C-alpha cells in the first residue's frame, strides 16, 4: 500500500442510520481505511487486507466484548 493512494467509496454501517458519531470504512488498494465521522478532516488509518480480515474476524467472534 502506498501513501499516494486515496481511499474511496466511504461507507458506514446501515445500523448507524442518521447517527453522526460513527466510523466510516473506505477502500484503499487491497485493504481498508477507517475514519471518524465527527471530524473527517483528522484523517484516517489504513490496514492491509490481512490486517483488516484479522480485525473483522476478531469482531465477529466477540474478542473485543
Short mmCIF file of N, CA and C in Angstrom, two decimals:
data_model
loop_
_atom_site.label_atom_id
_atom_site.label_comp_id
_atom_site.label_asym_id
_atom_site.label_seq_id
_atom_site.Cartn_x
_atom_site.Cartn_y
_atom_site.Cartn_z
N UNK A 1 0.84 -1.16 0.00
CA UNK A 1 0.00 0.00 0.00
C UNK A 1 0.90 1.23 0.00
N UNK A 2 0.60 2.18 -0.85
CA UNK A 2 1.42 3.39 -0.90
C UNK A 2 0.65 4.56 -0.36
N UNK A 3 1.39 5.55 0.12
CA UNK A 3 0.75 6.73 0.68
C UNK A 3 0.02 7.56 -0.37
N UNK A 4 0.35 7.37 -1.64
CA UNK A 4 -0.29 8.16 -2.69
C UNK A 4 -1.72 7.71 -2.97
N UNK A 5 -2.10 6.55 -2.48
CA UNK A 5 -3.46 6.08 -2.70
C UNK A 5 -4.43 6.86 -1.82
N UNK A 6 -5.58 7.17 -2.38
CA UNK A 6 -6.61 7.90 -1.64
C UNK A 6 -7.81 6.98 -1.47
N UNK A 7 -8.30 6.83 -0.25
CA UNK A 7 -9.46 5.96 -0.03
C UNK A 7 -10.67 6.44 -0.80
N UNK A 8 -11.46 5.51 -1.24
CA UNK A 8 -12.69 5.84 -1.94
C UNK A 8 -13.83 4.98 -1.43
N UNK A 9 -15.02 5.29 -1.91
CA UNK A 9 -16.21 4.51 -1.58
C UNK A 9 -16.43 4.43 -0.07
N UNK A 10 -16.32 5.56 0.62
CA UNK A 10 -16.54 5.59 2.07
C UNK A 10 -17.96 5.16 2.39
N UNK A 11 -18.12 4.39 3.44
CA UNK A 11 -19.47 3.97 3.87
C UNK A 11 -19.46 3.70 5.37
N UNK A 12 -20.65 3.80 5.95
CA UNK A 12 -20.80 3.44 7.36
C UNK A 12 -21.91 2.41 7.47
N UNK A 13 -21.98 1.78 8.59
CA UNK A 13 -22.96 0.72 8.78
C UNK A 13 -24.38 1.25 8.59
N UNK A 14 -25.20 0.44 7.97
CA UNK A 14 -26.61 0.82 7.81
C UNK A 14 -27.31 0.89 9.17
N UNK A 15 -26.74 0.25 10.18
CA UNK A 15 -27.30 0.30 11.52
C UNK A 15 -27.06 1.66 12.18
N UNK A 16 -26.21 2.46 11.58
CA UNK A 16 -25.91 3.79 12.14
C UNK A 16 -26.99 4.80 11.81
N UNK A 17 -27.83 4.50 10.83
CA UNK A 17 -28.91 5.38 10.39
C UNK A 17 -28.41 6.80 10.23
N UNK A 18 -29.01 7.71 10.98
CA UNK A 18 -28.65 9.13 10.87
C UNK A 18 -27.67 9.57 11.96
N UNK A 19 -27.06 8.64 12.65
CA UNK A 19 -26.10 8.97 13.70
C UNK A 19 -24.87 9.64 13.08
N UNK A 20 -24.26 10.55 13.84
CA UNK A 20 -23.06 11.22 13.34
C UNK A 20 -21.81 10.77 14.09
N UNK A 21 -21.96 10.05 15.18
CA UNK A 21 -20.81 9.58 15.96
C UNK A 21 -20.47 8.14 15.56
N UNK A 22 -19.96 7.99 14.35
CA UNK A 22 -19.70 6.68 13.80
C UNK A 22 -18.31 6.65 13.16
N UNK A 23 -17.96 5.52 12.67
CA UNK A 23 -16.77 5.41 11.84
C UNK A 23 -17.20 5.02 10.44
N UNK A 24 -16.40 5.40 9.48
CA UNK A 24 -16.64 5.03 8.09
C UNK A 24 -15.46 4.19 7.62
N UNK A 25 -15.75 3.29 6.70
CA UNK A 25 -14.72 2.45 6.11
C UNK A 25 -14.65 2.77 4.63
N UNK A 26 -13.45 2.95 4.13
CA UNK A 26 -13.23 3.22 2.72
C UNK A 26 -12.28 2.19 2.13
N UNK A 27 -12.33 2.04 0.84
CA UNK A 27 -11.47 1.10 0.13
C UNK A 27 -10.17 1.78 -0.23
N UNK A 28 -9.06 1.12 0.03
CA UNK A 28 -7.76 1.63 -0.38
C UNK A 28 -6.89 0.46 -0.83
N UNK A 29 -6.56 0.43 -2.09
CA UNK A 29 -5.77 -0.66 -2.62
C UNK A 29 -6.41 -2.00 -2.32
N UNK A 30 -5.66 -2.87 -1.67
CA UNK A 30 -6.16 -4.19 -1.32
C UNK A 30 -6.50 -4.25 0.17
N UNK A 31 -6.88 -3.10 0.74
CA UNK A 31 -7.17 -3.05 2.16
C UNK A 31 -8.31 -2.09 2.47
N UNK A 32 -8.25 -1.51 3.66
CA UNK A 32 -9.31 -0.62 4.11
C UNK A 32 -8.73 0.58 4.81
N UNK A 33 -9.50 1.66 4.82
CA UNK A 33 -9.18 2.87 5.56
C UNK A 33 -10.35 3.15 6.49
N UNK A 34 -10.08 3.69 7.67
CA UNK A 34 -11.12 3.95 8.66
C UNK A 34 -10.98 5.38 9.15
N UNK A 35 -12.11 6.10 9.26
CA UNK A 35 -12.09 7.47 9.76
C UNK A 35 -13.30 7.72 10.65
N UNK A 36 -13.20 8.77 11.45
CA UNK A 36 -14.26 9.17 12.37
C UNK A 36 -15.19 10.15 11.67
N UNK A 37 -16.49 9.91 11.72
CA UNK A 37 -17.43 10.80 11.03
C UNK A 37 -17.56 12.16 11.72
N UNK A 38 -17.20 12.25 12.99
CA UNK A 38 -17.32 13.53 13.70
C UNK A 38 -16.33 14.56 13.15
N UNK A 39 -15.18 14.10 12.68
CA UNK A 39 -14.18 15.03 12.16
C UNK A 39 -13.36 14.33 11.07
N UNK A 40 -13.93 14.25 9.91
CA UNK A 40 -13.29 13.55 8.79
C UNK A 40 -11.95 14.17 8.41
N UNK A 41 -11.78 15.44 8.71
CA UNK A 41 -10.56 16.14 8.37
C UNK A 41 -9.35 15.70 9.17
N UNK A 42 -9.56 14.96 10.24
CA UNK A 42 -8.43 14.49 11.05
C UNK A 42 -7.64 13.39 10.35
N UNK A 43 -8.21 12.82 9.31
CA UNK A 43 -7.51 11.79 8.57
C UNK A 43 -8.09 10.41 8.82
N UNK A 44 -7.30 9.42 8.52
CA UNK A 44 -7.76 8.04 8.61
C UNK A 44 -6.56 7.14 8.85
N UNK A 45 -6.85 5.92 9.26
CA UNK A 45 -5.78 4.93 9.35
C UNK A 45 -6.08 3.82 8.36
N UNK A 46 -5.06 3.11 7.96
CA UNK A 46 -5.24 2.06 6.96
C UNK A 46 -4.80 0.71 7.50
N UNK A 47 -5.33 -0.31 6.88
CA UNK A 47 -4.96 -1.69 7.18
C UNK A 47 -4.89 -2.44 5.87
N UNK A 48 -3.89 -3.30 5.73
CA UNK A 48 -3.86 -4.12 4.51
C UNK A 48 -4.92 -5.21 4.63
N UNK A 49 -5.08 -5.98 3.58
CA UNK A 49 -6.15 -6.98 3.53
C UNK A 49 -6.06 -7.97 4.68
N UNK A 50 -4.86 -8.44 4.97
CA UNK A 50 -4.69 -9.42 6.04
C UNK A 50 -5.01 -8.82 7.42
N UNK A 51 -4.57 -7.61 7.66
CA UNK A 51 -4.86 -6.94 8.93
C UNK A 51 -6.36 -6.70 9.09
N UNK A 52 -7.00 -6.24 8.01
CA UNK A 52 -8.43 -5.95 8.06
C UNK A 52 -9.23 -7.22 8.31
N UNK A 53 -8.84 -8.31 7.66
CA UNK A 53 -9.55 -9.57 7.85
C UNK A 53 -9.39 -10.06 9.29
N UNK A 54 -8.20 -9.92 9.86
CA UNK A 54 -7.98 -10.32 11.26
C UNK A 54 -8.85 -9.49 12.19
N UNK A 55 -8.99 -8.20 11.91
CA UNK A 55 -9.84 -7.33 12.72
C UNK A 55 -11.31 -7.77 12.62
N UNK A 56 -11.78 -8.00 11.40
CA UNK A 56 -13.16 -8.43 11.21
C UNK A 56 -13.43 -9.76 11.90
N UNK A 57 -12.50 -10.68 11.79
CA UNK A 57 -12.66 -11.97 12.47
C UNK A 57 -12.76 -11.79 13.99
N UNK A 58 -11.96 -10.89 14.54
CA UNK A 58 -12.00 -10.62 15.99
C UNK A 58 -13.34 -10.02 16.39
N UNK A 59 -13.86 -9.11 15.59
CA UNK A 59 -15.18 -8.51 15.89
C UNK A 59 -16.26 -9.58 15.82
N UNK A 60 -16.24 -10.39 14.79
CA UNK A 60 -17.28 -11.41 14.61
C UNK A 60 -17.26 -12.48 15.70
N UNK A 61 -16.13 -12.71 16.31
CA UNK A 61 -16.04 -13.71 17.37
C UNK A 61 -16.05 -13.07 18.76
N UNK A 62 -16.42 -11.79 18.81
CA UNK A 62 -16.63 -11.05 20.06
C UNK A 62 -15.38 -11.00 20.95
N UNK A 63 -14.22 -10.89 20.34
CA UNK A 63 -12.99 -10.81 21.14
C UNK A 63 -12.78 -9.44 21.77
N UNK A 64 -13.60 -8.46 21.40
CA UNK A 64 -13.49 -7.13 22.00
C UNK A 64 -14.55 -6.89 23.07
N UNK A 65 -15.46 -7.84 23.23
CA UNK A 65 -16.61 -7.67 24.12
C UNK A 65 -16.35 -7.88 25.54
#
